[in-house]
Short mmCIF file of C-alpha atoms in Angstrom, two decimals:
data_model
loop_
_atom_site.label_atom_id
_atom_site.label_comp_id
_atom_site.label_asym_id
_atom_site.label_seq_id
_atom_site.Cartn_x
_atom_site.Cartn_y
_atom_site.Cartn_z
CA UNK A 249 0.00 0.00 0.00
CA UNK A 250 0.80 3.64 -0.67
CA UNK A 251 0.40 6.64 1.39
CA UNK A 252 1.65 9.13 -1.16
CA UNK A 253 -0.67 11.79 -0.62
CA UNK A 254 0.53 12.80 3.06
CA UNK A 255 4.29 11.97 1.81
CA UNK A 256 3.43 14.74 -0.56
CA UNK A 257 1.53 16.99 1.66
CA UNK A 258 4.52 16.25 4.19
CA UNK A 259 7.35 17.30 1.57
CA UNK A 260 5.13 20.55 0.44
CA UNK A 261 4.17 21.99 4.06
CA UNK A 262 6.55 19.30 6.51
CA UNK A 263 5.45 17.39 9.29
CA UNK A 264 2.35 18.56 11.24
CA UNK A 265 3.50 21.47 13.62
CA UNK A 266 1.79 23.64 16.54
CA UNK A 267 2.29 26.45 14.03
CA UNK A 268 -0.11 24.61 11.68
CA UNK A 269 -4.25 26.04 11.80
CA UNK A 270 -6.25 24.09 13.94
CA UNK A 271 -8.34 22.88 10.90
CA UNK A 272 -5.37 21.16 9.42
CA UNK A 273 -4.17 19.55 12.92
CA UNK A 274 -8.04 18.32 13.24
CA UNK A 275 -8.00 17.07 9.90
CA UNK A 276 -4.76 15.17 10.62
CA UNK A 277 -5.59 13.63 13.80
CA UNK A 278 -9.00 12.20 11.65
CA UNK A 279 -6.69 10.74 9.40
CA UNK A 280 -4.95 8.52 12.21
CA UNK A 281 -1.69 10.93 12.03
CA UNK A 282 -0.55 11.04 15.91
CA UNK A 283 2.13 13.95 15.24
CA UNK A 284 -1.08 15.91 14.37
CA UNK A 285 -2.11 14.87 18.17
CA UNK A 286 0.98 15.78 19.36
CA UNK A 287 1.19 19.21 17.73
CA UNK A 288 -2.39 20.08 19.63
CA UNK A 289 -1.41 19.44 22.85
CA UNK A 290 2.29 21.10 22.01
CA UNK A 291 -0.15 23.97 20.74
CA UNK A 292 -2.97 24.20 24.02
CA UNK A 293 -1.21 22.88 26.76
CA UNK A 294 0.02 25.67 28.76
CA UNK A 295 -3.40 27.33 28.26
CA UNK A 296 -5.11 23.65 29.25
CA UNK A 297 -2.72 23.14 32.28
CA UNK A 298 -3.27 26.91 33.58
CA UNK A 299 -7.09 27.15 33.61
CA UNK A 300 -7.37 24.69 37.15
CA UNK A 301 -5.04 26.82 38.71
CA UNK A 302 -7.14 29.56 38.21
CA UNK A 303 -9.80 27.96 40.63
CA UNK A 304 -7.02 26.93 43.23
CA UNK A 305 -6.05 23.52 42.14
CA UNK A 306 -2.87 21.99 43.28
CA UNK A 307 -0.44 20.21 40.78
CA UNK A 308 -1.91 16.70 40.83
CA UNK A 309 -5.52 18.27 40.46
CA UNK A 310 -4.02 20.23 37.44
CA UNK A 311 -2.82 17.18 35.52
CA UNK A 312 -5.84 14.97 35.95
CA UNK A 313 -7.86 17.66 34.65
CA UNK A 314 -5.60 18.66 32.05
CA UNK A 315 -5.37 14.99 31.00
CA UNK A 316 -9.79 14.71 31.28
CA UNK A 317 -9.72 17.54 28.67
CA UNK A 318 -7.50 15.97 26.21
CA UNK A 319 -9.96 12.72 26.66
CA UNK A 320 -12.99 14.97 25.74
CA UNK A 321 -10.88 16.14 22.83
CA UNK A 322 -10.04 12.95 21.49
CA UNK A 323 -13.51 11.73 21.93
CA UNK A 324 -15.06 14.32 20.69
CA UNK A 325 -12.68 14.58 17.36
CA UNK A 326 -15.18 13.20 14.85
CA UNK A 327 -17.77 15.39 15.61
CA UNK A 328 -16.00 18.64 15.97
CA UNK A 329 -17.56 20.90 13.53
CA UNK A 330 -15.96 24.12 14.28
CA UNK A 331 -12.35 23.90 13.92
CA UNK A 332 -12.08 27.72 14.35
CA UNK A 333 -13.48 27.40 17.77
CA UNK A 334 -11.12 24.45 19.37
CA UNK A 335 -9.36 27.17 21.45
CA UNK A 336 -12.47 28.38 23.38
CA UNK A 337 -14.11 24.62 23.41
CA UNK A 338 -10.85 23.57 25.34
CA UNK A 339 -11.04 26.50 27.43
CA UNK A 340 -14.10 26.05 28.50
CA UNK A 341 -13.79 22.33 29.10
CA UNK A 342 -11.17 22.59 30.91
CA UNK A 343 -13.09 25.19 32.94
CA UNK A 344 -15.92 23.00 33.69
CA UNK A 345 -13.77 20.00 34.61
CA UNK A 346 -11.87 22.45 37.18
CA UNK A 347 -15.33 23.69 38.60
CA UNK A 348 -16.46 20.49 38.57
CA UNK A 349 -13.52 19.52 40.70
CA UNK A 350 -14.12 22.56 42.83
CA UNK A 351 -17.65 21.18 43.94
CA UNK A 352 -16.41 17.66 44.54
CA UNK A 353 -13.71 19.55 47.01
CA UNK A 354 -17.12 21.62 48.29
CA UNK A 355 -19.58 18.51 48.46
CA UNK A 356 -16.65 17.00 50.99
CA UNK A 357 -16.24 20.03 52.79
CA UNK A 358 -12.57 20.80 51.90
CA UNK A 359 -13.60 24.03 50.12
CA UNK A 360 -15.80 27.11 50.60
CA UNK A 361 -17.32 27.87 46.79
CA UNK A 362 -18.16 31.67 46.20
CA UNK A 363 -21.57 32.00 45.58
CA UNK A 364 -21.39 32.68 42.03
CA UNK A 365 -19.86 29.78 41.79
CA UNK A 366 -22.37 27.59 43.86
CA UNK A 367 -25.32 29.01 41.50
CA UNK A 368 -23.44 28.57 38.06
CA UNK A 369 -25.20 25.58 36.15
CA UNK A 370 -23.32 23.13 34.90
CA UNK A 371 -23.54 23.99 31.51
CA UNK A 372 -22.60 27.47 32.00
CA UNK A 373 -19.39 29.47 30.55
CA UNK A 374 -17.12 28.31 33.44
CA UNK A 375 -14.11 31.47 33.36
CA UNK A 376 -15.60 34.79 33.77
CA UNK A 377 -15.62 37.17 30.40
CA UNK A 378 -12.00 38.99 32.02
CA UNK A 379 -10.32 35.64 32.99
CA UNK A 380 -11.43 34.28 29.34
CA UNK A 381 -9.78 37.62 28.03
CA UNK A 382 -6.24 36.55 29.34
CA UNK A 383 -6.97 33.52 28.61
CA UNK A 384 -7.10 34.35 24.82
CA UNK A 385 -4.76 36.64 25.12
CA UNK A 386 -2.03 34.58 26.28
CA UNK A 387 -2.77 31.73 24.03
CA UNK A 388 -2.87 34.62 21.41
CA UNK A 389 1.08 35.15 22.01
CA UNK A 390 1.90 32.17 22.26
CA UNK A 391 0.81 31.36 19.11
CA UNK A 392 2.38 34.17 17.79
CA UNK A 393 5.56 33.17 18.71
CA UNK A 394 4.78 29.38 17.29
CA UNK A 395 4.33 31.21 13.74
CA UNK A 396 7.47 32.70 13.72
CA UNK A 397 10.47 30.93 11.43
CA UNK A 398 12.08 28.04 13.34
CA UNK A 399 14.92 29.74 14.34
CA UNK A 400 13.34 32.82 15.24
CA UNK A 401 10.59 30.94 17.48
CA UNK A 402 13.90 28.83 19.46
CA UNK A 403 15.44 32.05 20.04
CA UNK A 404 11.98 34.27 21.65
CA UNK A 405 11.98 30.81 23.68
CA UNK A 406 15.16 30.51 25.25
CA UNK A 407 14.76 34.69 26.06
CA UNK A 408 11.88 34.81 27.74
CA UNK A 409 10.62 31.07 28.37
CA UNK A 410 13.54 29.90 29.98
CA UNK A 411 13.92 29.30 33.78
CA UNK A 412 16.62 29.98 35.21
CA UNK A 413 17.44 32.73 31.91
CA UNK A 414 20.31 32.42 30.11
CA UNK A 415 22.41 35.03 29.01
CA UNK A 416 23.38 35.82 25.75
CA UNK A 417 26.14 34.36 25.34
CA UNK A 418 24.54 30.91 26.13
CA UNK A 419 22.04 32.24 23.23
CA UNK A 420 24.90 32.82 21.09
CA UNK A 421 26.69 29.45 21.83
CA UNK A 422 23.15 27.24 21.62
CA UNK A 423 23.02 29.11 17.68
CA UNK A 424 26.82 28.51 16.80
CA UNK A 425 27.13 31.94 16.66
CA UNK A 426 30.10 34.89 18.29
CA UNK A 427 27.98 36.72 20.88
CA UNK A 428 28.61 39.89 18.68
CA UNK A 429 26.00 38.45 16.04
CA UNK A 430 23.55 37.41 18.73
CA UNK A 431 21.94 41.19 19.20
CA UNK A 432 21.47 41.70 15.02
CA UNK A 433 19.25 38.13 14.43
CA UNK A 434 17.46 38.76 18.42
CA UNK A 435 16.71 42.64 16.45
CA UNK A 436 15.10 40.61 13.11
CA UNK A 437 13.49 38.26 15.68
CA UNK A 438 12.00 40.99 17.40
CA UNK A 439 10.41 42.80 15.01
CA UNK A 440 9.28 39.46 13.14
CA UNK A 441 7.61 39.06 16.44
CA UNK A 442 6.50 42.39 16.97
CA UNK A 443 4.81 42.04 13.87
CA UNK A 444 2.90 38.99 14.54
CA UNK A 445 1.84 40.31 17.48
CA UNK A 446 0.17 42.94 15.75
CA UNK A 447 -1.67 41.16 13.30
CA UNK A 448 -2.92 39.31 15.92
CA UNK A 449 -4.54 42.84 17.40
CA UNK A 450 -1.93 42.51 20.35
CA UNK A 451 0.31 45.78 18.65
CA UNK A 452 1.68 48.83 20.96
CA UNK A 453 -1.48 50.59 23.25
CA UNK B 83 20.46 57.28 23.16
CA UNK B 84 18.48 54.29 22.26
CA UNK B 85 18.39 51.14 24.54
CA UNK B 86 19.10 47.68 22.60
CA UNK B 87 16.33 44.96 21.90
CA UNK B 88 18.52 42.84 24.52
CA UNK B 89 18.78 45.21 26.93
CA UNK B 90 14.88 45.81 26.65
CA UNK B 91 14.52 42.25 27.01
CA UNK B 92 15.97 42.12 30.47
CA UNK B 93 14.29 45.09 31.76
CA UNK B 94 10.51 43.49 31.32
CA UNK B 95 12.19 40.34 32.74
CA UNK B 96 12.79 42.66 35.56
CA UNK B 97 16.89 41.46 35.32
CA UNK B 98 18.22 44.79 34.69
CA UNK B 99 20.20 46.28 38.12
CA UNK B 100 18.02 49.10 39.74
CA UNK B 101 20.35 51.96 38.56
CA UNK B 102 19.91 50.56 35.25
CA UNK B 103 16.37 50.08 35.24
CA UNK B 104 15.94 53.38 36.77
CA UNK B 105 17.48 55.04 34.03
CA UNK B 106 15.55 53.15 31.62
CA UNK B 107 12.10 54.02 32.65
CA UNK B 108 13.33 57.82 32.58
CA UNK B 109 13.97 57.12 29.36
CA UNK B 110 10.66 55.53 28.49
CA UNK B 111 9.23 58.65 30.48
CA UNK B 112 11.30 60.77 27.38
CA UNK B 113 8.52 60.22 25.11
CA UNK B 114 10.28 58.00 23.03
CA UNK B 115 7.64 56.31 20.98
CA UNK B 116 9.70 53.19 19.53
CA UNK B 117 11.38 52.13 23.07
CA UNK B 118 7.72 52.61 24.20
CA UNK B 119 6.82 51.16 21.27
CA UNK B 120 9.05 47.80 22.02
CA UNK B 121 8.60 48.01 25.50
CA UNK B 122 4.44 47.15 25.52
CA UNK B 123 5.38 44.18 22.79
CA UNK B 124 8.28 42.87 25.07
CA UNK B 125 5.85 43.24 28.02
CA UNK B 126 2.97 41.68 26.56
CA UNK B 127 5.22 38.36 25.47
CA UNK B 128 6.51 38.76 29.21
CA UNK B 129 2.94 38.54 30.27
CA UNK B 130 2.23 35.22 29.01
CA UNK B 131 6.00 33.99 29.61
CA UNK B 132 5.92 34.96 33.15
CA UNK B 133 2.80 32.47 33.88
CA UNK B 134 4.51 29.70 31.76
CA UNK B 135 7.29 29.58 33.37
CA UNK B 136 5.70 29.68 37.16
CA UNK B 137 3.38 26.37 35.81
CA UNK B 138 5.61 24.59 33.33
CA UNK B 139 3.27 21.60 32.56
CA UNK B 140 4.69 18.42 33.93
CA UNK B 141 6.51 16.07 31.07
CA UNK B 142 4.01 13.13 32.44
CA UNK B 143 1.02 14.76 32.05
CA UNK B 144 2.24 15.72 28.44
CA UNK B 145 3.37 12.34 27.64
CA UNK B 146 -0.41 10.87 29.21
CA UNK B 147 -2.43 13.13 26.99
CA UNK B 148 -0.10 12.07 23.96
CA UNK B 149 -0.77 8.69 24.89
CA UNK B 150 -4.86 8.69 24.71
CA UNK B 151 -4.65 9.23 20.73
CA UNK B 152 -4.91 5.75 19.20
CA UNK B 153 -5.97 6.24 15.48
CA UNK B 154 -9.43 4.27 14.74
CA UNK B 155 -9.31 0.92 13.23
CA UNK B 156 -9.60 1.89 9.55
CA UNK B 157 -13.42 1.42 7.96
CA UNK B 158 -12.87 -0.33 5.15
CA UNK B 159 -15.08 0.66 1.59
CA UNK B 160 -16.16 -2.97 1.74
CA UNK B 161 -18.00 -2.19 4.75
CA UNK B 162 -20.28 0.84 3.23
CA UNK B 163 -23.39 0.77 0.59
CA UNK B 164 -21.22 1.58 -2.87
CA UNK B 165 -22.86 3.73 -5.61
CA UNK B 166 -20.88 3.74 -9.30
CA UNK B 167 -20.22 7.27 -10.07
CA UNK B 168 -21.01 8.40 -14.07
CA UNK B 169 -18.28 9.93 -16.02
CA UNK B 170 -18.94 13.49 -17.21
CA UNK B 171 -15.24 13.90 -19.17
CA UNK B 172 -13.03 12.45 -20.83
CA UNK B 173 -9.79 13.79 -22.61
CA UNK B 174 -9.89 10.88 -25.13
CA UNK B 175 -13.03 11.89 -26.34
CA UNK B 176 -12.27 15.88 -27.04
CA UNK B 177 -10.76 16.16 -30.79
CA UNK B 178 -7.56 17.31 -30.68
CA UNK B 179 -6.91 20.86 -31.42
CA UNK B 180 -5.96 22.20 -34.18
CA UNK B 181 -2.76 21.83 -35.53
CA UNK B 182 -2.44 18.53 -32.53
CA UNK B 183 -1.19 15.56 -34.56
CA UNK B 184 -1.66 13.57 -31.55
CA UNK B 185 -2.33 13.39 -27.97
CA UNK B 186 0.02 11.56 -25.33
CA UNK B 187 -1.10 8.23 -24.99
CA UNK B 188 0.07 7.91 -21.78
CA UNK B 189 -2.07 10.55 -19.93
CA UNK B 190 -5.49 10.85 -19.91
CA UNK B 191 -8.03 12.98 -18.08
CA UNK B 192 -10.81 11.83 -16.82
CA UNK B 193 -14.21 13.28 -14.63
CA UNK B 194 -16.44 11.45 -12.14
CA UNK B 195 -19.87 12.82 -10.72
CA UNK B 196 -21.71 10.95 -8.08
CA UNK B 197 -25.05 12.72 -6.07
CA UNK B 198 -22.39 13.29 -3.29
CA UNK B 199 -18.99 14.13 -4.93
CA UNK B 200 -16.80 14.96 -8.28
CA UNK B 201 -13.82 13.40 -8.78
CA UNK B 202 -11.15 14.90 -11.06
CA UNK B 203 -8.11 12.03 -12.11
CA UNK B 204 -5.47 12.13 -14.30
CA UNK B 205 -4.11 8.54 -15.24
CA UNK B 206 -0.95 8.13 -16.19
CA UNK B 207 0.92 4.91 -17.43
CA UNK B 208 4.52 4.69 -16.58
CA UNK B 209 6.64 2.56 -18.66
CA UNK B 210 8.86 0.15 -18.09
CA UNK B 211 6.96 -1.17 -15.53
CA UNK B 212 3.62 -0.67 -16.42
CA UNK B 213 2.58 1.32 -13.60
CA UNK B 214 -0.60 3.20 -13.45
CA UNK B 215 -0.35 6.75 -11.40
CA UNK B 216 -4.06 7.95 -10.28
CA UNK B 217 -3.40 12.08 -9.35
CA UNK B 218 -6.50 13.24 -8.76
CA UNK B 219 -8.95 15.80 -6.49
CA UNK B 220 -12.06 15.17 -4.77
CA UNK B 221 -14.56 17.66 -4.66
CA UNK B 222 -17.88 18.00 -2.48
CA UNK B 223 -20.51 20.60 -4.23
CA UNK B 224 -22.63 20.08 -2.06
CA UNK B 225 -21.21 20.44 0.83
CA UNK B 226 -17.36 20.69 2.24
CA UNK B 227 -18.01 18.42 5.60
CA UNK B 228 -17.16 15.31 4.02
CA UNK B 229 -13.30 16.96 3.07
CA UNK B 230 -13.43 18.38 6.63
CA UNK B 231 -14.04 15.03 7.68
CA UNK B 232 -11.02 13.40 5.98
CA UNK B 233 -12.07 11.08 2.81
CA UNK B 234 -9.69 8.19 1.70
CA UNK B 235 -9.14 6.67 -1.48
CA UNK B 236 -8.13 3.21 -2.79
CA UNK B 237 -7.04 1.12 -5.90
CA UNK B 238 -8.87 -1.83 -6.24
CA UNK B 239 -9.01 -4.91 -8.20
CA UNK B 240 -12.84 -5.69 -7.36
CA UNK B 241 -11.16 -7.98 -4.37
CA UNK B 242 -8.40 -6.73 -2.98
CA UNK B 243 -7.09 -3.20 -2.70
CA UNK B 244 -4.22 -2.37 -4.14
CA UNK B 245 -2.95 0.88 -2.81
CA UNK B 246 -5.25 3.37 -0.18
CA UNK B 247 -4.02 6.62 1.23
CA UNK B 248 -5.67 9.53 2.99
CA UNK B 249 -6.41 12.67 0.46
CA UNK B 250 -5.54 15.49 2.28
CA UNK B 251 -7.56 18.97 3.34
CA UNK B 252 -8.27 19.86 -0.16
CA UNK B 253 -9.04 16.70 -1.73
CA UNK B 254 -5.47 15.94 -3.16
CA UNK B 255 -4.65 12.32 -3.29
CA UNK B 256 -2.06 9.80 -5.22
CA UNK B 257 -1.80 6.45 -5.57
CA UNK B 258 -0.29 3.59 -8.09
CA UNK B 259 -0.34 -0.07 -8.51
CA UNK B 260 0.35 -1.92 -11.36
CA UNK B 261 -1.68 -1.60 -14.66
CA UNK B 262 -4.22 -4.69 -15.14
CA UNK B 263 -7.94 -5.53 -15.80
CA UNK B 264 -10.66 -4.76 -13.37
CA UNK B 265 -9.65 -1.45 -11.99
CA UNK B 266 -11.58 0.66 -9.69
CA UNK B 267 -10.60 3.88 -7.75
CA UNK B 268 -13.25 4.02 -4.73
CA UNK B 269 -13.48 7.37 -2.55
CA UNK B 270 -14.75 7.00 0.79
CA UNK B 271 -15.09 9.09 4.36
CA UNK B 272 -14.85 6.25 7.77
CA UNK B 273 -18.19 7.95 8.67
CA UNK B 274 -20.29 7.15 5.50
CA UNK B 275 -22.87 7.13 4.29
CA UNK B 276 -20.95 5.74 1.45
CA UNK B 277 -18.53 4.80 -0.94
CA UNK B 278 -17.95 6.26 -4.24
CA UNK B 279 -17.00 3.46 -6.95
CA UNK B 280 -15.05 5.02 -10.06
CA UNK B 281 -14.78 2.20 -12.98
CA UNK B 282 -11.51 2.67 -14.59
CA UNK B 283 -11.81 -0.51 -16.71
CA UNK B 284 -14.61 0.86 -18.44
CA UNK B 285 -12.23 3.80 -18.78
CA UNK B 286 -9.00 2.16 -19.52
CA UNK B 287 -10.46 -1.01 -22.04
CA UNK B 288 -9.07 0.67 -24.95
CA UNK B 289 -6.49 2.43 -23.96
CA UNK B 290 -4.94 -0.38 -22.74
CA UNK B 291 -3.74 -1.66 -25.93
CA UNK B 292 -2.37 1.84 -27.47
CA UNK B 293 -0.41 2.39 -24.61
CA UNK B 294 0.72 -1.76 -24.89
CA UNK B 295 1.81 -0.65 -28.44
CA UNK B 296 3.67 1.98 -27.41
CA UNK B 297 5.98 0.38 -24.74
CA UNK B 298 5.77 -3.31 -26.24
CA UNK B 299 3.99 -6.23 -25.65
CA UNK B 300 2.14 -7.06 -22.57
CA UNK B 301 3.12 -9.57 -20.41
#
């Protein structure tokens, strides 16, 4: 048998990527393809794994919620009709599963809920409209910085994702390059990233 | 003076020294519009960075979501209703255009319509070995949800399949197996309702011995 199509589709565009629209990575995962998988939850899962902290989970809470949402995913792939709207769908499962674990904590009496919280139905929008906001909007930048060119995207990383940070002349030596060239491809980085961020609406106030 | 991207950098990271930093934000207070300018961008990446690195998400909770995909047993075209789709063109049929001697035997176009999709194929017959390459694209009039829902295509002799793959977002697919009798190109999405039967015998029958000509005889 012959799977020449994705070989082709893989030479023209390369292997599914978190930079690639949700749409295709849906598509993908139909088709059986588990770096498609892979690329959603490299894509979502700092956004998944920070919504149950928001509602005072501790680390093992977190990851058993984060892992329930990437069940309702997966079971819910076929039917998914809207792939422009995966990032609020997992945001607000992964909201209900945390408020949902927030009422098991209250139903045992390990938790006081606020009263907004006691009254919400089930099926309600779980984050309030501000929380949702940074929600988006740090999912928003992150993505931005998953669009840029590969070498750009390592390089925003290692700057400002890193923990401990490095300097720059770790920067320089991870790129094989003198520390004097480090500041002229961080400049090109920059602006390719300041410019993403402002087609995605998140430009200078 | 101008601060550098780098040094920008480190003051939203809040790892400039205070006397530094200090003299920074007087800066910023200048009024100069591209520091400021760079500044909000820095500080809105530093935003989101700032929370990802307080709740890095644990490697085994990564590695347990990864580990729920498992990609569903194939459905198989033999397991659907089959309709035969009509064709609606065919390149050996067109006269050739004027001043056209002759067209390549070894390509030929070809259209399929069924009630639920079009299918547009070139065949191609590569010599020596007699191989037949199906390049074609699926289209949906109706409606795009069977694309969205990933279609697959296959080669078959009637019995067995010959060669399947996936066509991809827009309907692009490939495949080849050798060139014999009893040819069919089936289209298909795992969900149904069912699958599309394209009759390339009917469509090959005669070409099959020009293109024989051409390369020799047939084993």
């Amino acid at each position: 048998m012959t799977d020449l199509a994705s070989t082709i589709s893989e030479a023209l565009h390369g292997a599914p990527d978190r930079s690639w629209p949700d749409e295709r990575l849906l598509t993908a995962c139909r088709n059986g393809d588990q770096r498609a998988w892979e690329a959603l939850i490299a894509k979502y899962q700092s956004m998944v794994y920070s919504i149950p902290y928001r509602y005072g989970a501790t680390a093992d809470d977190a990851a058993d919620i984060f892992q329930g949402v990437w069940m309702d995913l997966y079971q819910e792939l076929p039917h998914l009709r809207n792939a422009e709207a995966l990032r609020s769908w997992l945001a607000t499962v992964a909201g209900r599963r945390s408020l949902r674990w927030k009422r098991s904590l209250q139903r045992r009496g390990e938790v006081d809920l606020p009263d907004e919280d006691r009254d919400e139905p089930e099926n309600a929008d779980p984050l309030p409209p501000e929380a949702m906001a940074e929600v988006e909007r740090d999912q928003t930048v992150r993505e931005a910085i998953a669009g840029l060119p590969p070498r750009c995207r390592e390089l925003v990383e290692l700057l400002f994702f890193k923990d401990p940070p490095i300097s720059y002349t770790e920067a320089a030596a991870h790129f094989g390059l003198a520390t004097g060239s480090i500041g002229f491809v961080r400049g090109r980085c920059i602006r390719k990233l300041q410019q993403a961020l402002e087609e995605r609406g998140l430009g200078p106030s | 003076m101008h601060y550098s991207e780098g040094q920008w950098i480190d003051f939203v990271r809040g790892l400039t020294e205070t006397a530094a930093a200090r003299e920074m934000q007087t800066h910023l207070g200048s009024n100069c519009a591209d520091c400021q300018a760079l500044v909000d961008s820095l500080s809105v990446v530093e935003r989101t960075a700032f929370q990802d690195r307080a709740l890095p998400v644990p490697t085994a909770a990564i590695a347990r979501a990864m580990a729920i995909f498992r990609p569903a047993p194939r459905v198989s075209f033999f397991d659907l209703p089959r309709v035969l789709a009509e064709i609606v063109f065919d390149s050996r049929h067109q006269p050739l255009l004027a001043g056209v001697r002759k067209m390549d035997p070894q390509v030929r176009h070809v259209v399929f319509r069924s009630s639920v999709l079009q299918s547009e194929v070139q065949l191609e017959v590569r010599a020596p070995k007699r191989i037949l390459a199906v390049t074609g694209q699926l289209s949906t009039p109706a409606s795009d949800e069977l694309l969205a829902k990933g279609m697959r295509v296959a080669l078959t002799d009637g019995q067995l399949t010959l060669a399947e793959a996936p066509a991809n977002e827009f309907g692009e697919f490939e495949l080849e197996c050798s060139f014999q009798r009893g040819l069919q190109l089936v289209a298909w999405s795992p969900q149904g309702p069912e699958a599309v039967v394209m009759d390339l015998d009917g469509v090959l029958g005669n070409w099959k011995q020009s293109v024989v000509t051409e390369d020799g005889p047939q084993q």
